[in-house]
Amino acid sequence: MKISLFITCLAEMFYQNVAKDVVEVLERLGCDVNFPKGQICCGQPAYNSGYRKDAQKAAKQMIKSFEHSEFIVTPSGSCAAMFKEYPELFKEDPEWLKRAEAIADKTYEFTQFIVNVLKVEDVGAVYPAQATYHTSCHMIRLLKETEAPFKLLKNVQGLELLPLENSYDCCGFGGTFAVKMASISEQMVDEKVRHVEESTATLLIAADNGCLMNIKGRIDRKGKPIEVKHIAQILNTRVEGRN
Amino acid sequence: MPMKIGEQPFFDRVDEALENDFMRTAMASAQDRLRGRKLDATVNDEQIGDWEEWRSAGEEIRRHTLENLDFYLNQLSENFSKRGGHVYFAETAEDATRYIQEVAKRKNAKKITKAKSMVTEEIGLNEALEEIGCQVYETDLAEYILQIDDHDRPSHIVVPSLHKNKEQIRDTFRDKAGYTGTEEPRELTAFARSQLREVFLEADIGVTGCNFAVAESGTISLVTNEGNANMVTTYPETQISVMGMERLVPTWKELDVMVNLLSRSAVGQKITTYITNLTPQLEENSVDAPKEFHLVILDAGRSNALGTEFQSALHCIRCAACVNVCPVYRQIGGHAYGSIYQGPIGAVLSPILGGYEDYGELPFASSLCAACSEACPVRIPLHEQLIRHREIYVAQKGKVSEKLAMKAFGIGASTPSLFQGAVKGMPAIMKPFVKNDSISSGPGPMKLWTSIRDFPSPEQNNFRSWFKHHKDGGDS
């Protein structure tokens, strides 16, 4: 299966290991992975801040980069959701609307692709730890993917997944919200960190680098002994004897 | 403008709210409680069937009504008038209060009882009636508490005194009304009841809001839990109901659906304690109906949304389900919004009704987590409308520096070579700020981020080079 990776600007700039893990997991699952070079940012920062025209510029670049792809896979529920938003962005432009719809239809978040398209729920990973999982808002509410990450994590050998209180509450990232409304965002992320601590987990996993950057940034600032990892980093672990 | 609460700038209100530990604890626990109850009465309630189908029905009913608003308003008005009621269409809040003042003067009214109504709060009716020498009594317990506490303002659409605990209420009753009892809720309620009983008997006019108006019969429907609305609507000889012009349903069949959606979404009740339906009576000898019944139908900015992307904001049935799940409201409470409409619907509705000058910052007070859109029983795409508001706001009042930054973003984002240059150049630019593999005190726009969190250090290596090397078989 030929898939095109959209690695996200955050991963490219700050989380290269996540990007590499995504590549390796997909290849191990038999995918022929390619990386369209024209890709940049999905445009969400501009779109959510009210700069529709500037977001359209980014979206057009992404459409041009990915329209010949068979499947588009990205390690971010939020950026995948933004691709799904492209038709809305071009609703008054019939030509681009058509191209936007084509892109939206073949875009999948990383775990969603593994579970729903590849039909794999056990990637043969092993990661002994007590962990909890942050369900990022855009993944569960805009992309409506609530199960795939849990199905995959359930089959990670040695991983014990602990429940997270008020998991449905936003971590306070929200892109520019984190800086525009810094004082409110601080209280939101503090509550999230408190719930993570109360879960007694020593590892926090999520499928979105945006949320992770926010929560990890706060955890590190407060010097809490909690590790933070993208789900691809967990899934790209192996043990002898497993596939 | 009465919809507006206070004159403080938005960020001052936020700071004040964040320092109020009591209020924040109250908001968080109320949200947790209400959320659980709502789930039990909606998605978890097998008796009601598929909740998503109910939401779709609610959305469809509201959309149909709003798309045919002129027809249904006309039908409502005709049916209400045919039965002897008086209908007044008020274009502005001032028009509405002036009309009601005139009715009060003509009736030589001294005492007026009111049942809970957001719309009368919105138009500042109490102040307008006090201006002409009337005494106005809020009879809903929460509104009564706010009123005697020197006209404190509501902090929640359905639970207006959510920001007060029972000890604070006891103190208010003691200081303002001579109460001598304990903070026991039952005792406090009994006191309020005893205070209000006499007022009910003496009132010259009863004022109510309107949850829904049924167009086919000309009926005003009130959804309450305390029964005070029944006292307000039966004792006085004159009754005035005030409704936002969007608050109507075509027939009783749709009313049934809407009441289910409202009571289940608002406080997780399968059915509300009272549903009071009032239709003007023509019969001379009717004993339990007011002799004079006025219906004030208010625009006050609502038509700003008609025919625009914001039209569906008028679908709102004021259940506060969005408020009850909003993680921002959870932290700052209702007063910080500066509007009597708080939370996500407040951030959408307030700029529509009151403009961007006063409420332009509210749409930015959201992380766009979409919990509101998911909770809304009539599927208003709230988080999307917050983005639409941002678009209009930045076009009108956006900061030049931000506009330039976004323009640069647009250029960078459509020019891969520039983007790649930025990715490659970043480690060198950021190097002076990196300590122990992260940035704890960043320059320029990063300052606000690093004031509370660490920032990751940029990647030294280039993913694209790695990938190329990897594909060429250069790694293991």
XYZ file of C-alpha atoms in Angstrom:
719
model
C 0.000 0.000 0.000
C 1.420 3.350 -1.060
C 1.062 6.081 1.471
C 2.175 9.700 1.581
C 3.334 11.040 4.898
C 2.316 14.443 6.121
C 4.729 14.773 8.968
C 3.397 18.128 10.349
C 5.448 21.254 10.867
C 5.762 20.687 14.618
C 7.177 17.195 14.114
C 9.562 18.410 11.457
C 10.831 21.284 13.562
C 10.831 19.743 17.032
C 9.950 16.063 17.086
C 11.994 14.330 14.454
C 12.071 11.090 16.417
C 8.290 10.935 16.240
C 8.495 11.371 12.476
C 11.072 8.597 12.177
C 8.976 6.297 14.367
C 5.950 6.901 12.168
C 7.950 5.952 9.088
C 9.339 2.807 10.689
C 6.023 1.563 12.072
C 4.244 2.036 8.753
C 7.022 0.357 6.837
C 7.034 -2.551 9.218
C 3.323 -2.909 8.541
C 4.124 -3.261 4.854
C 3.464 0.250 3.598
C 5.424 1.876 0.825
C 6.020 5.249 2.432
C 6.810 8.421 0.522
C 7.318 11.998 1.637
C 6.012 14.693 -0.726
C 8.624 17.420 -0.569
C 6.326 20.382 -1.155
C 4.561 19.927 2.180
C 4.719 22.609 4.845
C 2.076 23.487 7.459
C -1.618 22.607 7.108
C -2.598 26.243 7.702
C -4.480 25.720 10.915
C -2.657 28.440 12.908
C -3.834 31.063 10.424
C -7.304 29.560 9.950
C -8.085 29.366 13.661
C -6.784 32.881 14.241
C -9.194 34.316 11.688
C -6.813 34.666 8.739
C -8.709 32.643 6.182
C -6.877 33.962 3.106
C -3.457 33.161 4.542
C -4.733 29.720 5.546
C -5.914 29.199 1.976
C -2.386 29.838 0.703
C -1.049 27.075 2.935
C -3.932 24.782 2.002
C -3.339 25.227 -1.725
C 0.321 24.318 -1.287
C -0.672 21.190 0.635
C -3.301 20.205 -1.929
C -0.721 20.557 -4.703
C 1.734 18.450 -2.724
C -0.653 15.624 -1.911
C -3.258 15.391 -4.637
C -1.529 12.525 -6.416
C -1.255 10.479 -3.239
C -3.272 7.345 -2.659
C -3.450 7.707 1.127
C -2.308 10.622 3.270
C -1.239 9.727 6.797
C -0.254 12.177 9.522
C 0.715 11.744 13.189
C -1.719 14.432 14.341
C -5.478 14.284 14.823
C -5.599 18.046 14.677
C -3.754 18.444 11.356
C -5.750 15.568 9.836
C -8.915 17.402 10.936
C -7.631 20.549 9.237
C -7.281 18.624 5.946
C -10.915 17.606 6.426
C -11.719 21.306 6.809
C -10.244 22.236 3.406
C -13.554 21.903 1.512
C -15.039 24.473 3.920
C -12.088 26.723 3.210
C -12.762 26.641 -0.533
C -16.536 26.433 -0.546
C -16.781 29.466 -2.826
C -14.189 28.269 -5.320
C -15.539 25.286 -7.334
C -12.202 24.269 -8.809
C -10.283 24.241 -5.529
C -13.273 22.820 -3.686
C -13.120 19.706 -5.828
C -9.403 19.310 -5.230
C -9.882 19.971 -1.491
C -12.571 17.313 -1.230
C -10.298 14.764 -2.869
C -7.583 15.489 -0.294
C -10.008 15.394 2.638
C -11.361 11.998 1.600
C -8.010 10.220 1.656
C -6.519 11.696 4.805
C -6.059 9.635 7.966
C -4.519 10.192 11.328
C -1.677 7.718 12.016
C -3.483 5.356 14.465
C -6.738 5.653 12.563
C -4.978 4.492 9.407
C -3.367 1.505 11.114
C -6.598 0.328 12.739
C -9.242 1.267 10.171
C -7.403 0.905 6.867
C -4.622 -1.589 7.541
C -6.943 -3.451 9.933
C -4.125 -3.998 12.393
C -4.609 -3.654 16.138
C -1.424 -5.285 17.378
C 1.759 -3.849 15.933
C 3.939 -6.103 18.067
C 5.165 -3.352 20.342
C 6.385 -3.803 23.875
C 6.673 -1.010 26.380
C 6.549 -1.869 30.072
C 5.158 1.171 31.849
C 2.209 2.543 33.734
C 0.787 5.126 31.402
C -2.222 7.308 30.854
C -3.552 8.654 27.570
C -4.565 12.204 26.628
C -7.415 12.210 24.108
C -6.752 15.345 22.108
C -9.882 17.378 21.363
C -9.539 17.670 17.612
C -8.935 13.954 17.275
C -12.017 12.925 19.232
C -14.382 15.754 18.300
C -13.423 17.017 14.845
C -11.952 13.826 13.431
C -14.319 11.718 15.559
C -11.671 9.079 16.165
C -12.114 7.836 19.706
C -11.068 4.205 19.539
C -8.027 3.593 17.333
C -5.289 4.701 19.763
C -6.807 2.653 22.585
C -7.081 -0.465 20.434
C -3.389 -0.180 19.593
C -2.223 0.620 23.116
C -4.227 -2.262 24.556
C -2.007 -4.632 22.602
C 1.302 -3.090 23.625
C 2.997 -5.713 25.755
C 3.765 -4.578 29.286
C 1.855 -1.328 28.995
C -0.724 -0.706 31.685
C -3.148 2.032 30.720
C -4.571 3.960 33.664
C -7.728 6.092 33.435
C -7.345 9.863 33.258
C -9.862 11.949 35.214
C -11.738 14.520 33.089
C -9.923 13.210 30.026
C -12.468 15.046 27.865
C -11.270 18.479 29.011
C -8.916 20.400 26.723
C -5.289 20.726 27.896
C -5.282 24.456 27.122
C -3.154 24.355 23.986
C -5.467 25.586 21.231
C -2.635 26.968 19.074
C -2.450 30.723 19.497
C -4.880 30.442 22.443
C -1.933 29.218 24.539
C -0.244 32.588 24.188
C -3.173 34.919 23.531
C -4.980 33.745 26.632
C -1.876 32.581 28.484
C -3.316 32.975 31.986
C -6.412 30.879 31.217
C -4.338 28.335 29.314
C -2.032 28.029 32.339
C -4.944 27.053 34.579
C -6.191 24.537 32.024
C -2.842 22.832 31.606
C -2.318 22.846 35.363
C -5.580 21.000 35.855
C -4.569 18.515 33.154
C -1.169 17.929 34.790
C -2.866 17.488 38.163
C -5.140 14.785 36.740
C -2.174 13.064 35.104
C -0.398 13.029 38.460
C -3.500 11.711 40.197
C -3.680 8.848 37.708
C -0.318 7.725 39.231
C 0.997 7.103 35.709
C 4.651 7.900 35.053
C 4.104 8.196 31.325
C 1.684 10.339 29.354
C 0.878 9.312 25.791
C -1.025 11.242 23.126
C -1.392 11.284 19.361
C -0.889 15.008 18.862
C 2.390 16.873 19.227
C 0.584 20.175 19.849
C -1.045 18.963 23.060
C 2.133 17.143 24.051
C 4.246 20.258 23.570
C 1.890 22.136 25.885
C 1.551 19.490 28.586
C 5.219 18.476 28.503
C 6.266 22.119 28.605
C 4.303 22.581 31.811
C 5.388 19.245 33.327
C 9.038 20.103 32.699
C 8.630 23.629 34.044
C 7.196 22.226 37.251
C 9.844 19.522 37.411
C 7.351 16.648 37.601
C 8.750 13.133 37.098
C 6.398 12.249 34.254
C 7.573 11.185 30.815
C 5.659 12.395 27.771
C 5.605 10.498 24.489
C 3.820 10.469 21.157
C 1.974 7.207 20.493
C 4.249 6.482 17.499
C 7.200 6.315 19.895
C 5.430 3.614 21.904
C 4.297 1.663 18.865
C 7.773 1.637 17.359
C 9.186 -0.667 20.007
C 9.754 -4.341 19.402
C 10.704 -7.498 21.185
C 12.124 -10.763 19.905
C 9.505 -13.283 18.985
C 6.813 -10.745 18.072
C 6.148 -9.475 14.582
C -26.281 48.348 27.774
C -27.875 45.972 30.300
C -26.574 42.864 28.547
C -23.125 44.104 29.455
C -21.744 43.387 32.910
C -19.366 46.051 34.198
C -16.920 48.344 32.436
C -13.641 46.583 33.249
C -11.479 45.466 30.304
C -11.681 41.763 29.471
C -8.234 40.789 30.742
C -8.834 42.541 34.071
C -12.020 40.546 34.490
C -10.125 37.352 33.656
C -7.393 38.137 36.200
C -9.992 38.843 38.847
C -11.767 35.572 38.098
C -8.567 33.532 38.190
C -7.828 34.860 41.653
C -11.246 33.836 42.933
C -10.513 30.331 44.182
C -13.940 29.829 45.660
C -15.726 30.670 42.441
C -13.435 28.445 40.396
C -13.927 25.463 42.674
C -17.689 26.025 42.508
C -17.629 26.218 38.693
C -15.534 23.063 38.328
C -17.642 20.971 40.667
C -20.886 22.263 39.143
C -19.602 21.366 35.681
C -18.604 17.861 36.749
C -21.975 17.313 38.412
C -24.056 18.724 35.558
C -22.043 16.899 32.927
C -22.632 13.557 34.628
C -26.324 14.206 35.061
C -26.682 15.297 31.469
C -25.005 12.140 30.183
C -27.332 10.030 32.329
C -30.381 11.743 30.848
C -29.154 11.706 27.252
C -26.656 9.258 25.734
C -26.847 6.890 28.708
C -30.650 6.874 28.928
C -31.999 3.853 27.081
C -35.584 5.027 27.410
C -35.063 8.026 25.179
C -33.444 6.056 22.357
C -30.722 7.459 20.155
C -29.740 10.871 21.537
C -28.057 11.817 18.272
C -31.389 11.399 16.500
C -32.987 13.722 19.020
C -30.267 16.275 18.356
C -30.855 16.001 14.627
C -34.581 16.484 15.141
C -33.904 19.513 17.325
C -31.561 21.013 14.776
C -34.049 20.421 11.972
C -36.923 21.999 13.900
C -34.880 25.052 14.788
C -33.520 25.456 11.263
C -36.970 25.128 9.705
C -38.408 27.666 12.139
C -35.616 30.183 11.588
C -35.766 29.768 7.812
C -39.496 30.552 7.960
C -39.305 32.999 10.817
C -41.515 35.661 9.275
C -44.275 33.137 8.620
C -44.246 31.719 12.137
C -43.947 35.111 13.818
C -46.947 36.237 11.855
C -48.873 33.094 12.776
C -47.981 33.464 16.442
C -48.942 37.108 16.452
C -52.302 36.429 14.759
C -53.222 33.584 17.072
C -52.161 35.467 20.173
C -54.133 38.562 19.117
C -57.177 36.568 18.027
C -57.570 35.375 21.595
C -57.427 38.871 22.985
C -53.697 39.217 23.631
C -51.657 42.268 22.666
C -48.517 41.725 20.603
C -45.742 44.284 20.368
C -42.716 43.877 18.127
C -39.764 45.692 19.683
C -36.853 46.494 17.418
C -34.547 47.552 20.239
C -34.197 46.964 23.971
C -35.354 50.559 24.506
C -38.495 49.995 22.438
C -39.317 46.984 24.589
C -38.766 48.682 27.942
C -40.678 51.790 26.817
C -43.690 49.686 25.831
C -43.644 47.811 29.135
C -43.247 51.065 31.077
C -46.332 52.396 29.288
C -48.363 49.337 30.221
C -47.227 49.668 33.855
C -48.114 53.361 33.946
C -51.525 52.768 32.384
C -52.246 50.098 34.984
C -50.934 52.346 37.726
C -48.816 49.380 38.782
C -46.779 49.539 41.967
C -45.627 45.968 42.483
C -44.403 43.681 39.746
C -43.458 40.028 40.136
C -41.111 38.377 37.693
C -40.271 34.808 36.853
C -36.815 34.034 35.574
C -36.060 35.430 32.197
C -32.737 36.065 30.489
C -34.317 38.313 27.914
C -35.641 40.784 30.500
C -32.133 40.806 31.971
C -30.832 41.520 28.473
C -33.058 44.583 28.055
C -32.563 45.839 31.622
C -36.264 45.668 32.427
C -35.915 45.859 36.214
C -34.038 49.148 36.031
C -36.551 50.520 33.532
C -39.494 49.660 35.786
C -37.780 50.997 38.892
C -37.199 54.203 36.985
C -40.946 54.812 36.827
C -41.426 53.995 40.491
C -42.379 50.323 40.365
C -41.075 47.751 42.782
C -39.874 44.668 40.938
C -39.580 41.311 42.669
C -37.584 38.462 41.209
C -39.362 35.296 42.317
C -37.010 32.629 41.019
C -34.829 31.634 43.959
C -31.498 32.236 42.263
C -32.654 35.533 40.770
C -34.083 36.557 44.135
C -30.681 35.962 45.745
C -28.932 38.065 43.090
C -31.513 40.818 43.350
C -31.269 41.268 47.099
C -27.480 41.087 46.886
C -27.435 44.605 45.416
C -28.394 43.394 41.935
C -25.487 41.018 41.457
C -25.355 39.721 37.871
C -25.958 36.166 36.657
C -22.901 33.983 36.119
C -24.674 31.114 34.388
C -27.593 30.941 31.965
C -29.530 28.265 33.850
C -28.048 28.548 37.353
C -27.587 32.332 37.649
C -26.184 32.332 41.196
C -23.730 29.508 40.625
C -20.879 31.695 41.864
C -22.295 31.835 45.408
C -22.205 29.120 48.057
C -24.760 28.541 50.807
C -22.714 30.432 53.403
C -22.570 33.475 51.138
C -26.303 33.211 50.506
C -26.955 32.994 54.255
C -24.874 36.131 54.796
C -26.720 37.951 52.027
C -30.102 36.983 53.477
C -28.923 38.066 56.941
C -27.457 41.408 55.850
C -30.122 42.392 53.322
C -33.316 40.745 54.521
C -32.963 40.190 58.267
C -32.572 36.414 58.089
C -31.527 34.745 61.335
C -31.323 31.071 60.339
C -28.556 28.733 59.280
C -26.977 28.033 55.864
C -29.145 24.927 55.492
C -30.545 25.091 51.898
C -34.024 23.988 52.995
C -34.127 26.713 55.623
C -32.848 29.340 53.204
C -35.459 28.340 50.640
C -38.250 28.452 53.221
C -37.189 31.967 54.150
C -37.197 33.149 50.534
C -40.605 31.544 50.070
C -42.083 33.286 53.084
C -40.741 36.598 51.835
C -42.225 36.092 48.393
C -45.651 34.678 49.281
C -47.096 38.043 50.236
C -45.642 39.704 47.193
C -47.361 37.225 44.897
C -50.752 38.217 46.312
C -50.120 41.945 45.983
C -48.571 42.141 42.520
C -50.264 44.284 39.901
C -48.361 42.863 36.953
C -46.619 39.548 36.357
C -43.664 39.448 33.986
C -42.208 36.289 32.489
C -39.832 35.311 29.767
C -40.673 32.634 27.249
C -38.912 29.345 26.650
C -40.908 28.621 23.531
C -43.895 30.192 21.838
C -46.191 27.837 19.929
C -47.133 29.535 16.677
C -50.153 27.350 15.816
C -52.013 28.256 19.005
C -50.457 31.518 20.161
C -49.173 29.958 23.383
C -46.292 30.998 25.618
C -44.535 28.016 27.170
C -42.458 28.292 30.343
C -40.190 25.529 31.589
C -39.479 25.856 35.315
C -38.651 23.829 38.384
C -39.870 26.014 41.226
C -43.453 26.787 40.286
C -43.024 30.473 40.948
C -43.854 31.235 37.348
C -47.334 29.840 37.988
C -47.819 32.354 40.821
C -46.509 35.159 38.640
C -48.900 34.273 35.822
C -52.070 33.555 37.782
C -52.417 36.201 40.521
C -51.920 39.549 38.774
C -54.610 40.800 36.408
C -52.039 41.911 33.875
C -49.360 39.729 32.413
C -46.435 40.587 30.186
C -44.260 37.968 28.511
C -41.075 38.955 26.747
C -39.485 36.736 24.128
C -36.559 36.890 21.766
C -38.006 36.788 18.275
C -36.389 33.439 17.547
C -37.889 31.524 20.460
C -40.782 29.855 18.740
C -41.828 26.456 17.456
C -44.418 25.729 14.761
C -46.698 23.340 16.683
C -47.140 21.483 19.982
C -45.462 18.451 18.452
C -42.198 20.338 18.083
C -42.626 21.807 21.563
C -42.517 18.264 22.919
C -39.158 17.619 21.237
C -37.693 20.937 22.344
C -38.726 20.553 25.999
C -37.102 17.121 26.081
C -33.910 18.529 24.609
C -33.944 21.490 26.988
C -34.548 19.783 30.307
C -32.235 16.883 29.566
C -29.418 19.092 28.261
C -29.663 21.816 30.874
C -29.564 20.008 34.200
C -29.953 16.369 33.239
C -33.640 16.114 34.064
C -35.753 13.696 32.072
C -38.628 16.055 32.487
C -38.922 19.426 34.132
C -41.130 19.981 37.205
C -43.451 22.482 35.553
C -44.301 23.225 31.955
C -46.643 26.191 32.054
C -48.499 26.922 28.840
C -50.274 30.254 28.631
C -52.700 31.238 25.937
C -54.701 34.470 26.200
C -58.352 33.845 27.192
C -61.261 35.524 25.512
C -63.840 34.281 27.979
C -65.009 36.992 30.352
C -65.594 34.621 33.254
C -62.234 32.891 33.201
C -60.931 32.725 36.754
C -57.334 31.612 36.373
C -56.133 33.781 33.535
C -54.972 37.373 33.522
C -57.455 39.890 32.136
C -54.762 41.517 30.020
C -51.917 39.687 28.354
C -49.076 41.373 26.467
C -46.442 39.644 24.397
C -43.305 41.626 23.604
C -41.311 40.085 20.746
C -37.772 41.383 20.751
C -35.247 41.786 17.965
C -32.439 43.763 19.687
C -29.725 42.659 17.296
C -31.014 39.177 16.550
C -31.760 40.030 12.945
C -28.033 40.809 12.539
C -27.607 37.041 12.355
C -30.432 36.302 9.926
C -29.234 35.233 6.516
C -25.622 35.078 7.719
C -23.339 32.262 8.813
C -24.424 33.079 12.344
C -28.111 32.343 11.765
C -27.824 28.996 13.506
C -26.690 30.768 16.691
C -30.359 31.770 16.934
C -31.239 28.083 17.204
C -30.046 28.310 20.815
C -32.588 27.181 23.400
C -30.580 28.553 26.363
C -29.905 25.176 27.951
C -26.290 26.064 28.797
C -25.060 22.596 27.812
C -22.135 24.322 26.074
C -21.368 26.364 29.176
C -21.386 23.225 31.284
C -18.645 21.561 29.251
C -16.478 24.565 28.388
C -12.950 24.243 29.838
C -12.468 28.005 29.609
C -15.695 28.851 31.470
C -14.600 26.242 34.010
C -11.575 28.397 34.853
C -12.925 31.943 34.570
C -16.612 31.615 35.476
C -19.459 33.628 34.029
C -18.738 37.184 35.095
C -15.445 37.328 33.190
C -17.385 37.214 29.922
C -18.813 40.647 30.696
C -22.142 39.606 29.217
C -25.231 38.023 30.688
C -24.696 35.319 28.053
C -21.591 33.401 29.058
C -19.517 30.492 27.864
C -19.331 29.448 24.203
C -22.849 30.577 23.267
C -22.156 33.852 25.066
C -18.954 34.321 23.084
C -20.914 33.742 19.866
C -24.120 35.579 20.733
C -22.769 38.633 22.553
C -20.872 40.044 19.537
C -23.943 39.430 17.348
C -26.256 41.294 19.717
C -23.853 43.854 21.130
C -21.075 44.270 18.563
C -17.315 43.758 18.509
C -16.480 46.923 20.405
C -17.667 45.432 23.686
C -17.437 41.721 22.966
C -14.726 41.330 20.305
C -12.339 39.529 22.653
C -14.794 36.819 23.659
C -14.423 34.672 20.516
C -10.696 34.425 21.293
C -11.395 33.099 24.788
C -11.694 29.565 23.454
C -9.185 26.847 22.717
C -11.532 25.630 19.953
C -11.712 22.228 21.604
C -15.251 21.827 20.211
C -16.694 20.444 23.437
C -19.438 23.059 22.976
C -20.345 21.955 19.464
C -20.471 18.370 20.684
C -22.738 19.245 23.622
C -25.232 21.506 21.843
C -28.609 19.713 21.636
C -29.516 21.585 18.450
C -26.073 21.190 16.896
C -25.017 24.820 16.609
C -21.458 24.651 15.223
C -20.236 26.886 18.040
C -16.482 26.439 17.628
C -16.798 27.170 13.904
C -18.784 30.318 14.613
C -16.065 31.427 17.034
C -13.607 31.169 14.120
C -15.994 33.184 11.874
C -16.144 35.896 14.545
C -12.342 35.940 14.688
C -12.226 36.426 10.925
C -14.490 39.455 11.113
C -12.729 40.841 14.163
C -9.207 40.642 12.730
C -10.416 42.148 9.450
C -11.853 45.115 11.358
C -9.557 45.515 14.316
C -6.661 43.120 13.916
C -3.227 44.250 15.065
C -0.917 45.241 12.208
C 1.923 43.129 13.632
C -0.282 40.043 13.695
C -1.580 40.698 10.193
C 1.987 40.952 8.925
C 2.974 37.789 10.762
C 0.060 35.898 9.224
C 0.890 37.301 5.802
C 4.427 36.043 6.280
C 2.966 32.714 7.360
C 0.942 32.574 4.148
C 3.974 33.346 2.000
C 6.180 30.923 3.938
C 3.534 28.240 3.831
C 3.185 28.439 0.071
C 6.919 28.554 -0.602
C 8.500 25.250 0.483
C 12.046 26.570 0.038
C 11.367 29.371 2.538
C 9.820 26.925 4.973
C 12.792 24.613 4.668
C 15.150 27.534 5.144
C 13.341 28.441 8.344
C 13.473 24.868 9.638
C 17.203 24.657 8.883
C 18.015 28.077 10.255
C 16.037 27.788 13.459
C 18.512 25.826 15.586
C 21.162 28.507 15.020
C 18.760 31.355 15.809
C 17.418 29.641 18.912
C 20.767 28.364 20.149
C 21.401 31.173 22.658
C 18.122 30.346 24.405
C 18.509 26.586 24.624
C 19.541 25.186 27.973
C 19.400 21.470 28.837
C 17.683 20.720 25.557
C 14.778 23.102 26.093
C 13.975 26.803 26.166
C 12.683 28.247 29.399
C 12.928 31.914 28.487
C 12.188 32.602 24.867
C 12.456 35.809 22.828
C 9.692 37.882 21.195
C 6.406 36.081 20.628
C 7.714 33.030 22.507
C 7.818 35.014 25.721
C 4.180 34.365 26.587
C 4.636 30.657 26.000
C 7.772 30.369 28.071
C 6.341 32.506 30.867
C 4.550 29.358 32.018
C 5.995 26.432 30.066
C 9.245 25.190 28.579
C 9.577 25.227 24.812
C 11.216 22.352 22.926
C 14.591 23.053 21.366
C 14.551 22.938 17.545
C 15.814 19.785 15.862
C 19.485 19.907 14.917
C 19.049 17.271 12.239
C 16.973 17.412 9.129
C 14.152 14.906 8.743
C 14.086 15.247 4.973
C 17.753 14.304 4.697
C 17.197 11.402 7.069
C 14.229 10.195 5.044
C 16.123 10.387 1.760
C 19.045 8.514 3.274
C 16.631 5.987 4.796
C 14.882 5.361 1.480
C 18.205 4.934 -0.266
C 18.907 2.113 2.155
C 21.454 4.057 4.125
C 20.274 3.096 7.588
C 19.583 -0.128 9.340
